[in-house]
């Protein structure tokens, strides 16, 4: 999950800095420039997730547990990225692809919110359902990045 987000963010980041973008369309350049701030925030989310995962791995559990970190940092950032993704002025050629990203990030925010609620409520069924959705989101996001990479090259 976290590793895939990082790899995807790095992939798009490397494409944004690539001077070999096909000059046949300025729409690709415009789209990459317009989504770059979102990709930076997506990278921040991945960093926060990695930090949390390392704390869990190292048994560095705060007195209040991890629910406050999850619900007060991870969930709001995921929701913010989703909301901001829906405000991007997207070139027509990229609209369908971007709409897919908006849905992916909406589903991720919903999964993260449900995971946080499941932690607070100690609801195993809800946790399992949220983790399944999150797993699907990771795969869909990775496919999205692969599709963008193909279209940019």
Short mmCIF file of N, CA, C and O in Angstrom, two decimals, residues 130-140:
data_model
loop_
_atom_site.label_atom_id
_atom_site.label_comp_id
_atom_site.label_asym_id
_atom_site.label_seq_id
_atom_site.Cartn_x
_atom_site.Cartn_y
_atom_site.Cartn_z
N UNK A 130 -12.98 -2.00 4.95
CA UNK A 130 -12.20 -0.81 4.60
C UNK A 130 -10.84 -1.19 4.03
O UNK A 130 -10.37 -0.57 3.08
N UNK A 131 -10.21 -2.19 4.61
CA UNK A 131 -8.91 -2.65 4.11
C UNK A 131 -9.04 -3.24 2.71
O UNK A 131 -8.16 -3.06 1.88
N UNK A 132 -10.14 -3.94 2.45
CA UNK A 132 -10.36 -4.49 1.10
C UNK A 132 -10.52 -3.36 0.09
O UNK A 132 -9.94 -3.42 -1.00
N UNK A 133 -11.29 -2.33 0.45
CA UNK A 133 -11.44 -1.18 -0.44
C UNK A 133 -10.10 -0.49 -0.65
O UNK A 133 -9.74 -0.15 -1.78
N UNK A 134 -9.35 -0.33 0.42
CA UNK A 134 -8.05 0.33 0.33
C UNK A 134 -7.12 -0.47 -0.59
O UNK A 134 -6.39 0.10 -1.40
N UNK A 135 -7.15 -1.78 -0.49
CA UNK A 135 -6.33 -2.62 -1.36
C UNK A 135 -6.71 -2.46 -2.83
O UNK A 135 -5.84 -2.40 -3.71
N UNK A 136 -8.00 -2.37 -3.10
CA UNK A 136 -8.47 -2.14 -4.47
C UNK A 136 -8.02 -0.77 -4.97
O UNK A 136 -7.60 -0.61 -6.13
N UNK A 137 -8.07 0.22 -4.10
CA UNK A 137 -7.68 1.58 -4.45
C UNK A 137 -6.20 1.62 -4.83
O UNK A 137 -5.82 2.26 -5.82
N UNK A 138 -5.37 0.94 -4.06
CA UNK A 138 -3.94 0.91 -4.36
C UNK A 138 -3.71 0.36 -5.77
O UNK A 138 -2.94 0.93 -6.55
N UNK A 139 -4.39 -0.72 -6.11
CA UNK A 139 -4.23 -1.31 -7.44
C UNK A 139 -4.72 -0.37 -8.53
O UNK A 139 -4.08 -0.21 -9.57
N UNK A 140 -5.86 0.27 -8.29
CA UNK A 140 -6.41 1.20 -9.28
C UNK A 140 -5.51 2.42 -9.45
O UNK A 140 -5.33 2.91 -10.57
#
